PDB file of C-alpha atoms in Angstrom:
ATOM      1  CA  MET A   1     -22.615 -35.808  61.937  1.00 40.00           C
ATOM      2  CA  THR A   2     -22.604 -39.324  63.150  1.00 40.00           C
ATOM      3  CA  PRO A   3     -19.879 -41.695  61.883  1.00 41.00           C
ATOM      4  CA  PRO A   4     -21.048 -44.590  59.958  1.00 42.00           C
ATOM      5  CA  HIS A   5     -21.542 -47.916  61.875  1.00 41.00           C
ATOM      6  CA  ARG A   6     -18.339 -49.830  62.072  1.00 43.00           C
ATOM      7  CA  GLU A   7     -18.256 -53.698  62.819  1.00 45.00           C
ATOM      8  CA  PRO A   8     -16.301 -54.314  66.121  1.00 43.00           C
ATOM      9  CA  SER A   9     -12.829 -55.755  65.566  1.00 46.00           C
ATOM     10  CA  PRO A  10     -12.606 -59.721  66.252  1.00 47.00           C
ATOM     11  CA  ARG A  11     -11.446 -60.388  70.011  1.00 54.00           C
ATOM     12  CA  THR A  12      -9.487 -63.190  71.366  1.00 58.00           C
ATOM     13  CA  PRO A  13     -11.245 -65.793  73.473  1.00 69.00           C
ATOM     14  CA  TYR A  14      -8.119 -66.422  75.135  1.00 87.00           C
ATOM     15  CA  ALA A  15      -7.271 -64.650  78.776  1.00 94.00           C
ATOM     16  CA  LEU A  16      -5.443 -65.019  81.841  1.00 95.00           C
ATOM     17  CA  THR A  17      -5.863 -63.238  85.242  1.00 96.00           C
ATOM     18  CA  VAL A  18      -3.106 -62.179  87.538  1.00 96.00           C
ATOM     19  CA  ASP A  19      -4.113 -61.023  91.074  1.00 95.00           C
ATOM     20  CA  ALA A  20      -1.117 -59.294  92.577  1.00 95.00           C
ATOM     21  CA  GLY A  21      -3.153 -57.574  95.184  1.00 93.00           C
ATOM     22  CA  SER A  22      -2.794 -54.033  93.485  1.00 95.00           C
ATOM     23  CA  ARG A  23      -4.972 -51.383  95.671  1.00 93.00           C
ATOM     24  CA  ASP A  24      -5.751 -48.972  92.939  1.00 94.00           C
ATOM     25  CA  LEU A  25      -5.831 -48.664  89.188  1.00 94.00           C
ATOM     26  CA  ARG A  26      -2.534 -46.549  89.029  1.00 94.00           C
ATOM     27  CA  ALA A  27      -0.750 -49.630  90.630  1.00 95.00           C
ATOM     28  CA  ALA A  28      -2.581 -52.241  88.135  1.00 96.00           C
ATOM     29  CA  ASP A  29      -1.608 -50.024  85.154  1.00 96.00           C
ATOM     30  CA  HIS A  30       1.936 -49.760  86.323  1.00 96.00           C
ATOM     31  CA  LEU A  31       1.838 -53.746  86.694  1.00 97.00           C
ATOM     32  CA  LEU A  32       0.424 -54.039  83.168  1.00 97.00           C
ATOM     33  CA  ARG A  33       2.985 -51.873  81.565  1.00 96.00           C
ATOM     34  CA  ALA A  34       5.847 -53.662  83.573  1.00 96.00           C
ATOM     35  CA  LEU A  35       4.527 -57.050  82.444  1.00 97.00           C
ATOM     36  CA  ALA A  36       4.435 -55.851  78.877  1.00 96.00           C
ATOM     37  CA  ALA A  37       7.923 -54.704  79.113  1.00 96.00           C
ATOM     38  CA  GLU A  38       9.328 -57.771  80.950  1.00 95.00           C
ATOM     39  CA  LEU A  39       7.546 -60.266  78.883  1.00 95.00           C
ATOM     40  CA  ASP A  40       8.064 -58.337  75.463  1.00 94.00           C
ATOM     41  CA  LEU A  41       4.293 -58.715  74.845  1.00 94.00           C
ATOM     42  CA  ALA A  42       3.146 -58.235  71.269  1.00 90.00           C
ATOM     43  CA  GLU A  43       1.068 -55.192  70.468  1.00 87.00           C
ATOM     44  CA  GLY A  44      -2.083 -57.132  69.770  1.00 87.00           C
ATOM     45  CA  VAL A  45      -2.023 -58.322  73.436  1.00 94.00           C
ATOM     46  CA  PHE A  46      -4.990 -56.773  75.542  1.00 95.00           C
ATOM     47  CA  GLY A  47      -4.216 -55.863  79.044  1.00 97.00           C
ATOM     48  CA  CYS A  48      -7.112 -55.027  81.212  1.00 97.00           C
ATOM     49  CA  THR A  49      -7.807 -53.993  85.007  1.00 97.00           C
ATOM     50  CA  HIS A  50     -10.704 -55.613  86.790  1.00 96.00           C
ATOM     51  CA  LEU A  51     -12.098 -54.241  90.100  1.00 95.00           C
ATOM     52  CA  LEU A  52     -12.518 -57.172  92.641  1.00 94.00           C
ATOM     53  CA  ARG A  53     -15.230 -56.185  95.320  1.00 90.00           C
ATOM     54  CA  ASP A  54     -14.940 -58.908  97.811  1.00 88.00           C
ATOM     55  CA  GLU A  55     -13.829 -59.031 101.473  1.00 89.00           C
ATOM     56  CA  ARG A  56     -10.434 -57.691 100.114  1.00 90.00           C
ATOM     57  CA  PRO A  57     -11.152 -54.948  97.453  1.00 93.00           C
ATOM     58  CA  ARG A  58      -8.352 -54.830  94.815  1.00 95.00           C
ATOM     59  CA  VAL A  59      -7.562 -54.388  91.216  1.00 96.00           C
ATOM     60  CA  ALA A  60      -6.639 -57.605  89.227  1.00 97.00           C
ATOM     61  CA  VAL A  61      -5.150 -57.595  85.675  1.00 97.00           C
ATOM     62  CA  SER A  62      -6.091 -59.634  82.810  1.00 96.00           C
ATOM     63  CA  LEU A  63      -3.785 -60.370  79.630  1.00 97.00           C
ATOM     64  CA  ALA A  64      -5.573 -61.717  76.405  1.00 95.00           C
ATOM     65  CA  PRO A  65      -3.206 -62.757  73.628  1.00 92.00           C
ATOM     66  CA  GLU A  66      -4.516 -63.743  70.059  1.00 85.00           C
ATOM     67  CA  THR A  67      -3.848 -67.500  70.108  1.00 85.00           C
ATOM     68  CA  ALA A  68      -4.108 -70.485  72.383  1.00 84.00           C
ATOM     69  CA  ALA A  69      -0.416 -71.124  71.811  1.00 86.00           C
ATOM     70  CA  GLU A  70       0.472 -67.491  72.919  1.00 91.00           C
ATOM     71  CA  LEU A  71      -1.744 -68.087  75.908  1.00 92.00           C
ATOM     72  CA  ASP A  72       0.165 -71.217  77.136  1.00 92.00           C
ATOM     73  CA  ASP A  73       3.635 -69.419  76.588  1.00 93.00           C
ATOM     74  CA  LEU A  74       2.196 -66.408  78.556  1.00 95.00           C
ATOM     75  CA  ARG A  75       0.941 -68.570  81.387  1.00 94.00           C
ATOM     76  CA  ALA A  76       4.322 -70.445  81.486  1.00 95.00           C
ATOM     77  CA  ARG A  77       6.244 -66.989  81.686  1.00 95.00           C
ATOM     78  CA  LEU A  78       4.072 -65.613  84.338  1.00 96.00           C
ATOM     79  CA  VAL A  79       4.250 -68.596  86.643  1.00 96.00           C
ATOM     80  CA  ALA A  80       7.995 -68.573  86.107  1.00 96.00           C
ATOM     81  CA  ARG A  81       7.908 -65.157  87.455  1.00 94.00           C
ATOM     82  CA  GLY A  82       6.046 -66.295  90.508  1.00 95.00           C
ATOM     83  CA  TYR A  83       2.481 -65.100  89.708  1.00 95.00           C
ATOM     84  CA  GLU A  84      -0.421 -66.943  90.379  1.00 93.00           C
ATOM     85  CA  VAL A  85      -2.334 -67.094  87.054  1.00 95.00           C
ATOM     86  CA  GLY A  86      -6.241 -67.843  86.814  1.00 94.00           C
ATOM     87  CA  GLU A  87      -8.080 -68.758  83.776  1.00 92.00           C
ATOM     88  CA  GLY A  88     -10.163 -66.272  81.860  1.00 92.00           C
ATOM     89  CA  THR A  89     -11.060 -62.932  83.095  1.00 92.00           C
ATOM     90  CA  PRO A  90     -13.016 -61.939  86.469  1.00 91.00           C
ATOM     91  CA  ASP A  91     -15.640 -60.334  84.384  1.00 90.00           C
ATOM     92  CA  PRO A  92     -16.470 -59.078  80.809  1.00 88.00           C
ATOM     93  CA  VAL A  93     -16.047 -55.236  81.269  1.00 90.00           C
ATOM     94  CA  GLY A  94     -12.271 -54.768  81.915  1.00 93.00           C
ATOM     95  CA  ARG A  95     -10.649 -51.359  81.500  1.00 96.00           C
ATOM     96  CA  ALA A  96      -8.145 -51.642  78.791  1.00 97.00           C
ATOM     97  CA  VAL A  97      -4.605 -50.301  79.212  1.00 97.00           C
ATOM     98  CA  LEU A  98      -2.905 -52.387  76.635  1.00 97.00           C
ATOM     99  CA  TYR A  99      -4.406 -52.618  73.278  1.00 96.00           C
ATOM    100  CA  ARG A 100      -3.450 -52.099  69.733  1.00 95.00           C
ATOM    101  CA  GLY A 101      -2.586 -48.392  69.117  1.00 96.00           C
ATOM    102  CA  ALA A 102      -2.711 -47.286  72.887  1.00 96.00           C
ATOM    103  CA  ASP A 103       0.819 -46.139  72.901  1.00 93.00           C
ATOM    104  CA  ARG A 104       0.247 -43.845  69.840  1.00 94.00           C
ATOM    105  CA  LEU A 105      -2.808 -42.059  71.434  1.00 96.00           C
ATOM    106  CA  ARG A 106      -0.808 -39.032  72.664  1.00 95.00           C
ATOM    107  CA  GLY A 107      -1.725 -35.498  72.534  1.00 96.00           C
ATOM    108  CA  THR A 108      -4.710 -34.575  70.274  1.00 97.00           C
ATOM    109  CA  THR A 109      -6.265 -36.632  67.557  1.00 97.00           C
ATOM    110  CA  THR A 110      -9.549 -37.055  65.873  1.00 98.00           C
ATOM    111  CA  VAL A 111     -12.238 -39.516  66.674  1.00 98.00           C
ATOM    112  CA  GLY A 112     -11.700 -41.026  63.280  1.00 98.00           C
ATOM    113  CA  GLU A 113      -7.954 -41.501  63.743  1.00 97.00           C
ATOM    114  CA  LEU A 114      -8.538 -42.852  67.037  1.00 97.00           C
ATOM    115  CA  LEU A 115     -10.936 -45.432  65.699  1.00 97.00           C
ATOM    116  CA  SER A 116      -8.884 -46.277  62.546  1.00 96.00           C
ATOM    117  CA  GLY A 117      -5.536 -46.325  64.364  1.00 96.00           C
ATOM    118  CA  SER A 118      -6.525 -48.436  67.664  1.00 97.00           C
ATOM    119  CA  ALA A 119      -8.403 -51.480  68.871  1.00 96.00           C
ATOM    120  CA  ILE A 120     -11.260 -49.006  70.312  1.00 97.00           C
ATOM    121  CA  ASP A 121     -14.444 -49.631  68.533  1.00 96.00           C
ATOM    122  CA  ARG A 122     -16.586 -46.727  69.365  1.00 97.00           C
ATOM    123  CA  VAL A 123     -16.656 -43.344  71.236  1.00 98.00           C
ATOM    124  CA  THR A 124     -19.356 -42.285  73.257  1.00 98.00           C
ATOM    125  CA  VAL A 125     -20.064 -38.717  74.637  1.00 98.00           C
ATOM    126  CA  LEU A 126     -21.462 -38.358  78.235  1.00 95.00           C
ATOM    127  CA  GLY A 127     -24.999 -36.810  77.811  1.00 93.00           C
ATOM    128  CA  ALA A 128     -25.102 -37.035  74.029  1.00 94.00           C
ATOM    129  CA  PRO A 129     -27.380 -39.404  72.131  1.00 94.00           C
ATOM    130  CA  ASP A 130     -25.156 -39.982  69.254  1.00 95.00           C
ATOM    131  CA  GLU A 131     -21.517 -40.772  68.648  1.00 96.00           C
ATOM    132  CA  PRO A 132     -19.302 -37.963  67.709  1.00 97.00           C
ATOM    133  CA  ALA A 133     -18.217 -37.131  64.100  1.00 97.00           C
ATOM    134  CA  PHE A 134     -15.057 -38.658  62.833  1.00 97.00           C
ATOM    135  CA  SER A 135     -13.649 -34.953  62.524  1.00 98.00           C
ATOM    136  CA  VAL A 136     -14.083 -34.077  66.310  1.00 98.00           C
ATOM    137  CA  ILE A 137     -10.745 -33.401  68.180  1.00 98.00           C
ATOM    138  CA  LEU A 138     -10.021 -35.753  71.173  1.00 98.00           C
ATOM    139  CA  VAL A 139      -7.471 -34.148  73.674  1.00 97.00           C
ATOM    140  CA  THR A 140      -5.997 -37.497  74.836  1.00 97.00           C
ATOM    141  CA  ASN A 141      -4.146 -36.022  77.895  1.00 94.00           C
ATOM    142  CA  ASP A 142      -1.892 -39.116  77.110  1.00 95.00           C
ATOM    143  CA  HIS A 143      -4.385 -41.338  79.042  1.00 95.00           C
ATOM    144  CA  VAL A 144      -6.951 -43.338  76.989  1.00 97.00           C
ATOM    145  CA  ARG A 145      -8.767 -46.073  78.986  1.00 97.00           C
ATOM    146  CA  PRO A 146     -11.487 -47.580  77.004  1.00 98.00           C
ATOM    147  CA  GLN A 147     -13.804 -50.386  78.608  1.00 96.00           C
ATOM    148  CA  TRP A 148     -15.289 -53.461  77.389  1.00 95.00           C
ATOM    149  CA  GLN A 149     -19.000 -53.077  76.767  1.00 93.00           C
ATOM    150  CA  ASP A 150     -20.876 -56.076  75.114  1.00 91.00           C
ATOM    151  CA  GLY A 151     -17.863 -57.153  73.260  1.00 89.00           C
ATOM    152  CA  GLU A 152     -16.763 -53.999  72.049  1.00 94.00           C
ATOM    153  CA  LEU A 153     -14.043 -51.658  73.255  1.00 96.00           C
ATOM    154  CA  VAL A 154     -15.826 -48.096  73.924  1.00 97.00           C
ATOM    155  CA  LEU A 155     -14.089 -45.105  75.055  1.00 98.00           C
ATOM    156  CA  ALA A 156     -16.272 -42.661  77.225  1.00 98.00           C
ATOM    157  CA  ALA A 157     -15.504 -39.109  76.363  1.00 98.00           C
ATOM    158  CA  MET A 158     -16.684 -35.769  77.826  1.00 97.00           C
ATOM    159  CA  PRO A 159     -17.185 -32.501  76.101  1.00 96.00           C
ATOM    160  CA  ALA A 160     -14.169 -30.251  76.654  1.00 96.00           C
ATOM    161  CA  ALA A 161     -13.099 -26.652  75.877  1.00 95.00           C
ATOM    162  CA  GLY A 162     -13.379 -25.265  72.151  1.00 95.00           C
ATOM    163  CA  GLY A 163     -15.843 -27.999  71.096  1.00 94.00           C
ATOM    164  CA  THR A 164     -13.257 -30.828  71.584  1.00 97.00           C
ATOM    165  CA  LEU A 165     -13.683 -34.087  73.719  1.00 98.00           C
ATOM    166  CA  ALA A 166     -11.395 -35.640  76.386  1.00 97.00           C
ATOM    167  CA  PRO A 167     -11.509 -38.986  77.650  1.00 97.00           C
ATOM    168  CA  PHE A 168     -14.024 -39.418  80.812  1.00 96.00           C
ATOM    169  CA  GLU A 169     -10.953 -40.798  82.980  1.00 94.00           C
ATOM    170  CA  VAL A 170      -8.616 -38.401  83.850  1.00 88.00           C
ATOM    171  CA  PRO A 171      -4.746 -39.373  84.519  1.00 84.00           C
ATOM    172  CA  GLU A 172      -4.633 -37.752  87.894  1.00 71.00           C
ATOM    173  CA  PRO A 173      -8.081 -37.766  89.386  1.00 61.00           C
ATOM    174  CA  THR A 174      -8.631 -35.268  92.338  1.00 56.00           C
ATOM    175  CA  PRO A 175      -9.637 -37.301  95.475  1.00 56.00           C
ATOM    176  CA  CYS A 176     -12.870 -36.569  96.819  1.00 53.00           C
ATOM    177  CA  CYS A 177     -12.845 -33.719  99.260  1.00 50.00           C
ATOM    178  CA  ALA A 178      -9.314 -33.002  98.625  1.00 49.00           C
ATOM    179  CA  ASP A 179      -9.714 -29.367  99.669  1.00 50.00           C
ATOM    180  CA  HIS A 180     -11.081 -30.204 102.997  1.00 46.00           C
TER     181      HIS A 180
END
């Protein structure tokens, strides 16, 4: 059964980008979590990673508070810590690490609990034409990284054992050709 349509939650138009030269997603995730702790960021702040594919490939991070006043304060605190801060985001498809409810997505949950308890708007399943039912179990692996798609925060999931789902992105991916 497909869950009923849910309107996307409102999003902030305010964002800043920090390019600290992170070489991979893990380093950028760590930077976002460190900034959240150091700056005591509110739970409503979005923190995303963005792949920069220029002559020096790397991963930048963006932070998006809810108001312009918070943005100005956040900019000042980042600059005071020595970060170069850019306006906006490098692209509209960031991979969310910090978002409302992210820290509570541990162990197993249902799709319905995930949608009602976090900023995630939709769950899609690779290879499936419809969204999963609210009652379907999601095994989070303590690593839930949705991405922005057309203004919605969307979690890509894949079928897992026992009729459950798991986030498509795994916490410890096996490098290509790891057994060679």
